[in-house]
Coordinates of C-alpha atoms in Angstrom, one line a residue:
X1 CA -10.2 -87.4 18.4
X2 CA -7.6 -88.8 16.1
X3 CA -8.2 -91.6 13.1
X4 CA -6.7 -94.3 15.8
X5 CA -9.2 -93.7 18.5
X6 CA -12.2 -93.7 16.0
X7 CA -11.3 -97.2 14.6
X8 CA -10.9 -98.2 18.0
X9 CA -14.5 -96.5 19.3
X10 CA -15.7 -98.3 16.1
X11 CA -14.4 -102.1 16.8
X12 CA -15.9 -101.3 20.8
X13 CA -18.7 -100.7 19.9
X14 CA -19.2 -104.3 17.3
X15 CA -17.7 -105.7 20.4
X16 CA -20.6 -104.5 23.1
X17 CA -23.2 -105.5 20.4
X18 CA -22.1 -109.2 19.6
X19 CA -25.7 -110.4 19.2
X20 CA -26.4 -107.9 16.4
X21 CA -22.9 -108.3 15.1
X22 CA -23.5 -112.0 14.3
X23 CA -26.6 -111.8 13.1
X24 CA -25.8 -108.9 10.4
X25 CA -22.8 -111.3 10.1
X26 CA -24.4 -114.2 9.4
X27 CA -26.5 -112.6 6.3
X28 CA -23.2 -111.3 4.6
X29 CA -21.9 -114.9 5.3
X30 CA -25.0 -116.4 3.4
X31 CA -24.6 -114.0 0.6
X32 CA -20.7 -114.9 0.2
X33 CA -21.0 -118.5 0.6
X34 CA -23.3 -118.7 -2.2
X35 CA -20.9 -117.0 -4.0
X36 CA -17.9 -118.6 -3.5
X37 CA -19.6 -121.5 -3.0
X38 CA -21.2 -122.0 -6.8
X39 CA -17.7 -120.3 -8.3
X40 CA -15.8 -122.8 -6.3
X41 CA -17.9 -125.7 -7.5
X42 CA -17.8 -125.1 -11.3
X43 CA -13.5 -124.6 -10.3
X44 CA -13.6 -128.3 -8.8
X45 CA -15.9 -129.3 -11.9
X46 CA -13.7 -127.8 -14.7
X47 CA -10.8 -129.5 -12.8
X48 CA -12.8 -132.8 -13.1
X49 CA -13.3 -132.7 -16.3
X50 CA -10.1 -131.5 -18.0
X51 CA -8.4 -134.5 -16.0
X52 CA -11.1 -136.5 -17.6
X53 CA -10.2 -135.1 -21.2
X54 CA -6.5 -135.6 -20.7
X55 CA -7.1 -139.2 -21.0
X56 CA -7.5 -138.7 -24.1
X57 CA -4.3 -136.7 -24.7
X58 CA -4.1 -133.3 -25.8
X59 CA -2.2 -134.8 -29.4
X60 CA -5.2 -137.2 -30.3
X61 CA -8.0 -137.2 -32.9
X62 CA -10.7 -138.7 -33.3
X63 CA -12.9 -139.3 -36.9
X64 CA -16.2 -140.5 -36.4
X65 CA -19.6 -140.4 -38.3
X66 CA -23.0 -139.2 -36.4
X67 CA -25.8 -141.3 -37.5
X68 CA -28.0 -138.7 -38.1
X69 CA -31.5 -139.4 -40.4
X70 CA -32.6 -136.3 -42.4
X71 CA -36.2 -136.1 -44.9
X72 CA -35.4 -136.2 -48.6
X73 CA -38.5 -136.9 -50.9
X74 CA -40.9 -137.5 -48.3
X75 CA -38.4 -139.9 -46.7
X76 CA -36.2 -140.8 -44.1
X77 CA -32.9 -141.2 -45.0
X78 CA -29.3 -141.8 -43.4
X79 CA -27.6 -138.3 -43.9
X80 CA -23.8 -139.8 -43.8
X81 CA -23.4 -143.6 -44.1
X82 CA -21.4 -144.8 -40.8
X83 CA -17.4 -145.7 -41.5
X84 CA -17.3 -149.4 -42.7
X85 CA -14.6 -151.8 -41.3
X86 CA -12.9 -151.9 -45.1
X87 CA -13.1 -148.3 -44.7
X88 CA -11.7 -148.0 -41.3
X89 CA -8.4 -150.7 -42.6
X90 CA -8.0 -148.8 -45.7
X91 CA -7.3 -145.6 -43.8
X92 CA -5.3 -146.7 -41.4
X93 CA -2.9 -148.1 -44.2
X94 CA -3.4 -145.2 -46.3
X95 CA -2.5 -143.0 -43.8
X96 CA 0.8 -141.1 -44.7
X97 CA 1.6 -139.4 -41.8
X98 CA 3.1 -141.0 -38.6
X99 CA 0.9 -141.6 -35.7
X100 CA -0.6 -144.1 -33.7
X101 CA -4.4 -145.2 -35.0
X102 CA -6.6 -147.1 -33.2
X103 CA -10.0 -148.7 -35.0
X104 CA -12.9 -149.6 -32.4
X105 CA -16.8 -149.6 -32.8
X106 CA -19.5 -150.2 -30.5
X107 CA -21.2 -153.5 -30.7
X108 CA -23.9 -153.0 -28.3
X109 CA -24.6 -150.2 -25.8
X110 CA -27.0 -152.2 -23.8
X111 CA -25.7 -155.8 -23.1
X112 CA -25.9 -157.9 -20.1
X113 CA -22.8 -160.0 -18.3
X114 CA -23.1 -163.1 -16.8
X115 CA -20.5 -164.8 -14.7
X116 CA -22.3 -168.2 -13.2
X117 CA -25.3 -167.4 -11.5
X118 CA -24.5 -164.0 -11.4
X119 CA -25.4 -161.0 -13.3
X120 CA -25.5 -157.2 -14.4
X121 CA -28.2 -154.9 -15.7
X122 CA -28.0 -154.9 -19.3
X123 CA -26.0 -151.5 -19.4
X124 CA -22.6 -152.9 -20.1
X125 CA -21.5 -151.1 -22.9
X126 CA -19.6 -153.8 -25.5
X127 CA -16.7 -152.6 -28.0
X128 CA -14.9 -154.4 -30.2
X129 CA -11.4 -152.8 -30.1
X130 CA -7.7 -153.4 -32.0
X131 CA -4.8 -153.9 -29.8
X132 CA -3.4 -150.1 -30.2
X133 CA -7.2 -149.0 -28.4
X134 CA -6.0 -148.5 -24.9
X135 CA -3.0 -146.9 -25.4
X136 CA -4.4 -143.8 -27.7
X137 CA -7.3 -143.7 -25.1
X138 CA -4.8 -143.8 -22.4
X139 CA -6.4 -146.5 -20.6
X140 CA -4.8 -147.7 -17.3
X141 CA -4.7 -151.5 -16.4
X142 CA -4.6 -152.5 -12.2
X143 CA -4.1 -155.9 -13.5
X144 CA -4.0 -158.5 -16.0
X145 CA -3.0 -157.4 -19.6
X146 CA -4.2 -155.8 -22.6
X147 CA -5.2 -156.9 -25.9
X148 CA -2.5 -158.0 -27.8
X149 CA -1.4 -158.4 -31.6
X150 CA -2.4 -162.3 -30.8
X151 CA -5.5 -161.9 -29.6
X152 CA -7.0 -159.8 -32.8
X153 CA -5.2 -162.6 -35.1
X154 CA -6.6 -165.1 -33.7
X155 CA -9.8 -163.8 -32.9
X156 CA -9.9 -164.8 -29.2
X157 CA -12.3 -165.1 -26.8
X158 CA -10.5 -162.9 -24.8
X159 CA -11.8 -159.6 -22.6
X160 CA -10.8 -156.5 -20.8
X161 CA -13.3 -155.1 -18.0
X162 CA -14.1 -151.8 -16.8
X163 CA -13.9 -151.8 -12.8
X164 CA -17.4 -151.6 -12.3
X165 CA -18.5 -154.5 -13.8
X166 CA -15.6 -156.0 -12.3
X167 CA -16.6 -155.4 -9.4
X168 CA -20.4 -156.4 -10.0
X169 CA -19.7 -159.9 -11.3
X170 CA -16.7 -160.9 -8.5
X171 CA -17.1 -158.8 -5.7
X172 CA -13.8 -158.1 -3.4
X173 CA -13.4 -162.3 -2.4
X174 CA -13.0 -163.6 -6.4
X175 CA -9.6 -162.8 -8.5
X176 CA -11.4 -161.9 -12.1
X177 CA -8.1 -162.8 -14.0
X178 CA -8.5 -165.8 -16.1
X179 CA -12.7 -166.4 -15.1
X180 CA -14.9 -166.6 -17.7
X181 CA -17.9 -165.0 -18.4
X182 CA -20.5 -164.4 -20.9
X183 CA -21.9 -161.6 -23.1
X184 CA -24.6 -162.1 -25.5
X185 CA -24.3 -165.9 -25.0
X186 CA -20.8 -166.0 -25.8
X187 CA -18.1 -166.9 -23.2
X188 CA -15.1 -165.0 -22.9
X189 CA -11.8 -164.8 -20.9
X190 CA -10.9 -162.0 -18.5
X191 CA -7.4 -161.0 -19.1
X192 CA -7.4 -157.4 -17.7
X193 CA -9.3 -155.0 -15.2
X194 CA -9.4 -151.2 -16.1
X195 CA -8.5 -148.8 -13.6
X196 CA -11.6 -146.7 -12.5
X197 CA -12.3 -143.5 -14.6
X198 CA -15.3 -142.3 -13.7
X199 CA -18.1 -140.5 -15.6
X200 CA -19.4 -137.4 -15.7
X201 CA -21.6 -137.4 -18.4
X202 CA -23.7 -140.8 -17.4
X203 CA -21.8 -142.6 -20.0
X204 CA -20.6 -145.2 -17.7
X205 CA -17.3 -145.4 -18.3
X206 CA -16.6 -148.1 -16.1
X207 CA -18.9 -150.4 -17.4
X208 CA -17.4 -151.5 -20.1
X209 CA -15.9 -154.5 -21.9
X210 CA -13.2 -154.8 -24.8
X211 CA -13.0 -157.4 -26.6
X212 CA -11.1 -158.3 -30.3
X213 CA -12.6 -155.9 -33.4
X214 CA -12.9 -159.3 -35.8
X215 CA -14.6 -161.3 -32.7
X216 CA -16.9 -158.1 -32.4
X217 CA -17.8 -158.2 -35.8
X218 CA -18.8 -161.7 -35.7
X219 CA -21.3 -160.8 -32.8
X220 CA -22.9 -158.1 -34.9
X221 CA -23.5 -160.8 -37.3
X222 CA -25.6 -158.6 -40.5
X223 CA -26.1 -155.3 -38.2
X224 CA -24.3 -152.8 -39.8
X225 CA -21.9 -151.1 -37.8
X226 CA -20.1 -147.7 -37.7
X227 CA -16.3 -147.6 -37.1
X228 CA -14.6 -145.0 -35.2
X229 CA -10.9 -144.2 -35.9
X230 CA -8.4 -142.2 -33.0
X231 CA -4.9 -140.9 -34.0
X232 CA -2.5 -140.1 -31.4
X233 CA 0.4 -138.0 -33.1
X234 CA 3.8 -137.7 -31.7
X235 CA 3.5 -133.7 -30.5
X236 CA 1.0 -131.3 -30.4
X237 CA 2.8 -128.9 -33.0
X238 CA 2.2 -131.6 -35.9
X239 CA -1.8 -132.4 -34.9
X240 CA -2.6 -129.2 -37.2
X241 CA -0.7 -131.2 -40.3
X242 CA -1.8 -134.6 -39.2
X243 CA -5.6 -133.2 -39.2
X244 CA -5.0 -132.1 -42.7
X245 CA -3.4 -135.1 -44.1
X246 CA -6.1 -137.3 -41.9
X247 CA -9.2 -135.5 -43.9
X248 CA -7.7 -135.5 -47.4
X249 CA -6.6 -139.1 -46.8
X250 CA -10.6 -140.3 -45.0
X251 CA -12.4 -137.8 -47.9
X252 CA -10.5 -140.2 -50.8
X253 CA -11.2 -143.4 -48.8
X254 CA -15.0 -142.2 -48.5
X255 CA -15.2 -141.0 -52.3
X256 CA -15.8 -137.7 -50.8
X257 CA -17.3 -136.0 -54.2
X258 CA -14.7 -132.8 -54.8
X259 CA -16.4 -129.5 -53.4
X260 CA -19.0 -131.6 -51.0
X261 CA -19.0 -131.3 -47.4
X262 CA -17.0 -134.3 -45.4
X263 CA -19.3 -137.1 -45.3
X264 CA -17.3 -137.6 -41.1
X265 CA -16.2 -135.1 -38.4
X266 CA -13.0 -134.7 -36.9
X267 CA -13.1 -134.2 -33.3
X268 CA -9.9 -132.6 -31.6
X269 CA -9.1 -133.8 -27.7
X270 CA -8.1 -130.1 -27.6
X271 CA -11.4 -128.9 -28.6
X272 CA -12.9 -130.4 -26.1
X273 CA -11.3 -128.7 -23.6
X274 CA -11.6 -125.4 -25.4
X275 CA -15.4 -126.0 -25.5
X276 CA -15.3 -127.1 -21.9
X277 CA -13.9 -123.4 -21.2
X278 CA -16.2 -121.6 -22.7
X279 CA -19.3 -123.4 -21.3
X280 CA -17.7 -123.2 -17.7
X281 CA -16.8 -119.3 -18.4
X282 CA -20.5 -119.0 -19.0
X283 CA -21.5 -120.8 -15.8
X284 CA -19.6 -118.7 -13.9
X285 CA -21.3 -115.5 -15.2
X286 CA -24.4 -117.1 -13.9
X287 CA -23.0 -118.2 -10.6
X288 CA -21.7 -114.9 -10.1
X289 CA -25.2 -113.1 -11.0
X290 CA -26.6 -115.0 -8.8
X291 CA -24.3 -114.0 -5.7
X292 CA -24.7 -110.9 -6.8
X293 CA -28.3 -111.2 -6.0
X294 CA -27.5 -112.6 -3.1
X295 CA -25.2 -110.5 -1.3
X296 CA -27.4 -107.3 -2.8
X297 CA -30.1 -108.8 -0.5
X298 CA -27.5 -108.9 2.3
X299 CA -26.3 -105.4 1.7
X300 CA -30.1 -103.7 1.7
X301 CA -30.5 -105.8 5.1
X302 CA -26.8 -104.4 6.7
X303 CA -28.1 -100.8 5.8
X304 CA -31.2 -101.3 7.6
X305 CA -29.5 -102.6 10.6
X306 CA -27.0 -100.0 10.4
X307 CA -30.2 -97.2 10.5
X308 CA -31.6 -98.7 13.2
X309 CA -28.0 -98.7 15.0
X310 CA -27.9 -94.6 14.2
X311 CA -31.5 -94.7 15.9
X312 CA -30.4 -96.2 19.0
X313 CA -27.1 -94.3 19.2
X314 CA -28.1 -91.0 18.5
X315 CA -27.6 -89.7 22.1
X316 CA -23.9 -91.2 21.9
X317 CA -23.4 -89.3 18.6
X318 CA -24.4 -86.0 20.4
X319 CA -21.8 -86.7 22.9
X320 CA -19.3 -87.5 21.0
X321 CA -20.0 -84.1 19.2
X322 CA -20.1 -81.7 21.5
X323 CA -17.0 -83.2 22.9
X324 CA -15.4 -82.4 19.2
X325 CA -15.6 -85.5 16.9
X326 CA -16.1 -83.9 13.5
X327 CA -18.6 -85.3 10.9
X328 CA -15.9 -86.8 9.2
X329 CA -14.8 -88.7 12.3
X330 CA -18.7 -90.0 12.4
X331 CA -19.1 -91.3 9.0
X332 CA -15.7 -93.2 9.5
X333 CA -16.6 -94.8 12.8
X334 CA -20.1 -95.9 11.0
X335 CA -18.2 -96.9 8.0
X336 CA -15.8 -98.8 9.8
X337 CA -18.4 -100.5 12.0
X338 CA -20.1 -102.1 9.0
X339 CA -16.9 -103.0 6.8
X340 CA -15.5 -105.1 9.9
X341 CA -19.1 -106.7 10.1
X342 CA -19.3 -107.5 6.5
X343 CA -15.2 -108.7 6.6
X344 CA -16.1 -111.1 9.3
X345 CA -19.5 -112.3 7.3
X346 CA -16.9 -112.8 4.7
X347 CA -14.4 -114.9 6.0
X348 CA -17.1 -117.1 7.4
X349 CA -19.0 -117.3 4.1
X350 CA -15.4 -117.7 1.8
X351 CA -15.0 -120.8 4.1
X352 CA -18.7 -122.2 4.2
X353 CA -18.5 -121.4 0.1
X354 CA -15.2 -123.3 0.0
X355 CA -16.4 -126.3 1.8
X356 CA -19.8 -126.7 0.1
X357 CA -18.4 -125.7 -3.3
X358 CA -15.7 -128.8 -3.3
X359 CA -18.3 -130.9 -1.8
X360 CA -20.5 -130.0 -4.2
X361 CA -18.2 -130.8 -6.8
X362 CA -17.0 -134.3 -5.3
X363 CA -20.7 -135.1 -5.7
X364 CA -21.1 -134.2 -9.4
X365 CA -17.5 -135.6 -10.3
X366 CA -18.1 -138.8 -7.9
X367 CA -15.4 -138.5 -6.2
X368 CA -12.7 -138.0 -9.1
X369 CA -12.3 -134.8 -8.8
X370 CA -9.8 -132.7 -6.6
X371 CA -9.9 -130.3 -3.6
X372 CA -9.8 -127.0 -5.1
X373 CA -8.8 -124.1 -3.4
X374 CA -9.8 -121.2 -5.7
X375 CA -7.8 -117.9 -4.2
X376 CA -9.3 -116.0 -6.6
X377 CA -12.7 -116.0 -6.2
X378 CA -11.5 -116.0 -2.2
X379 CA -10.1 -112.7 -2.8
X380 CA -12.9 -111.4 -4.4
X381 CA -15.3 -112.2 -1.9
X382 CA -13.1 -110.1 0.2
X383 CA -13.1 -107.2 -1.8
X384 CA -16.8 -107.7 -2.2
X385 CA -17.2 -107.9 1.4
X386 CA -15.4 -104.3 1.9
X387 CA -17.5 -102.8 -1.2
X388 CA -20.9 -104.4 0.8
X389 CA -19.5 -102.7 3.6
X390 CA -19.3 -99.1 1.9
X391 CA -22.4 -99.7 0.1
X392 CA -24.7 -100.3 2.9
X393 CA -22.6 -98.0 5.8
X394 CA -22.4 -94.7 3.4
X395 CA -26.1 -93.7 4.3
X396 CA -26.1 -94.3 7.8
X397 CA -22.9 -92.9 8.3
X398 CA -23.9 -89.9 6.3
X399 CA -27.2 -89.6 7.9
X400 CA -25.0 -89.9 11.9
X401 CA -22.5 -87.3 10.9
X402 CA -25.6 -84.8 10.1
X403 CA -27.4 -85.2 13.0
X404 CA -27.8 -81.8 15.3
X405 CA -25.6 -82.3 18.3
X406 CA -27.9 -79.8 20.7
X407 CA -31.5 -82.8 19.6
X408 CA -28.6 -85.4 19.5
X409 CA -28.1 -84.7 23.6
X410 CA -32.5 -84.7 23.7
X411 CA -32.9 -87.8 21.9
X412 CA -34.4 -90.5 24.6

């Protein structure tokens, strides 16, 4: 019996068992599509997220002070005072190296909109912004315009809207150009609607509203508040020098003390994306442990259903013996019977895995994020699928190819 005839015995025989195969089928499937499945979803994820950091640009900076409190003396204290507004100017004249800088703070994280009658939940987050803020945050307008040079002269009453609350104050039927509306009792003019970004992280990036830094600061009124500064360089290749002029330049605007710690942080837009790849690298470790898991599960259950199929077919083994097949020729029939099964679990399972894993991520992402077809981990479920195959048909096979044909011929 040549090599041809075997693989074609083997396929008959998954054929005249179709119940069984798509049952044993069905468990590799499972296995795979958890696989796949959590891969593809941390894929679509990533994706999500790096197109969320490029908004920022991969050339921008940004310096910023974390109001953290720390116990000195028995007491609590501010660790690093936040960045003052004088500060915040005085830097961005200072500032020797050429590149865009933007000056913004948050007013209030937790204000409420009113237009008429109508109103949001107080979760609109309020910034007070200067008119290079959208660009070096690479903010998108669907219409209207932006904050101009005017506008911060002049302290205006004048506003910009994420879509979100757009949409919550004016619905689909009410243009939102040129309305007013009101935040912390004071009115303002809509004069642009953000393009929808989306959030990951909660933060609500669509519920937002710009208005002028100086008319900000007037809202504050005595509050003290921290001022964040973002540099957009021209190229990538000078960010490294711009960095370095940008904390020499903030540590002498700060009064830094020489040989002290930076009283700020610089955060790189590249670093975040760096820092996204690592904690995704390790989240696919764990996704693949737990396929692993998984399909090992699958693998111990296609060996026992491949024992039980020696079981039934050990008077067909006898024949096939005594009319010459070799024990080589029996492994490899056995072999082949559970690689095809675990191939066809696979292909199911790589396609449930791609479905659920992109759906998955649409979910997390809400809706920003991509279809991702991820051939890798495709191809590996494949291969995976053919070791699962060997792993769990090398026993049986062995244990067919061994049988006695003369008790092979007796077995009822």
């Amino acid at each position: 019996m040549n090599l041809l005839e075997n693989i074609r015995e083997g396929l008959r025989s998954i054929a005249g068992n179709q119940l069984r195969t798509i049952l044993t089928s069905a468990i590799i499937a499972i296995g795979i599509t958890s696989l796949v499945g959590i891969l593809t979803a941390i894929d679509g994820i990533q994706t999500s997220l790096s197109s969320s950091f490029e908004g920022l640009g991969a050339n921008t900076f940004s310096i910023i002070v974390e109001q953290q409190r720390g116990r000195f003396g028995g007491r609590m204290q501010m660790v690093n005072k936040p960045i003052t507004y004088r500060e915040a100017v005085q830097f961005k004249r200072r500032f020797p190296y050429g590149a865009t800088i933007s000056v913004s703070s948050l007013i209030s994280g937790a204000s409420q909109v009113k237009y008429g009658s109508k109103k949001t939940n107080p979760n609109i987050q309020l910034y007070g912004i200067d008119d290079n803020y959208l660009t070096v945050k690479n903010y998108k307008l669907v219409s209207g315009r932006a904050l101009n040079t005017s506008d911060m002269e002049n302290s205006l009453n004048v506003t910009v809207i994420g879509s979100e609350l757009a949409g919550a104050l004016f619905g689909t039927t009410i243009n939102p150009i040129n309305q007013i509306i009101r935040a912390q009792g004071v009115p303002y003019k809509v004069i642009g609607i953000l393009e929808k970004k989306g959030s990951l992280t909660g933060a609500g990036d669509d519920r937002v509203m710009f208005i002028p830094i100086d008319n900000g600061r007037a809202l504050a009124g005595d509050r003290t508040l921290s001022f964040d500064i973002t540099a957009s360089v021209a190229s990538i290749g000078d960010q490294e020098t711009a960095i370095g002029e940008a904390r020499g330049t903030m540590r002498l605007v700060r009064r830094d003390v020489l040989g002290q710690p930076d009283s700020f942080r610089i955060d790189r837009a590249d670093q975040l994306a760096k820092d996204l790849e690592e904690t995704t690298g390790v989240l696919r470790v764990g996704g693949f442990v737990v396929g692993f898991i998984t399909l090992l599960g699958a693998a111990i259950a296609l060996m026992n259903i491949m024992l039980v199929s020696v079981t039934e077919r050990t008077r067909e083994i006898g024949i096939r013996k005594s009319l010459g097949a070799t024990p080589r020729l029996i492994r490899l029939q056995f072999l082949i019977e559970a690689i095809v099964i675990c191939v066809l679990g696979g292909i199911g399972g790589v396609l449930l895995g791609l479905g659920i894993g992109n759906l998955i991520s649409m979910v997390v992402s809400q809706g920003t994020g991509g279809f991702v077809v991820p051939w890798l981990w495709m191809g590996l479920g494949i291969l995976i699928c053919v070791a699962v195959g060997l792993f769990s048909g090398i026993y049986p096979a062995v244990r067919a190819s061994r049988l006695d044909p003369i008790e092979a011929l007796r077995y009822e």
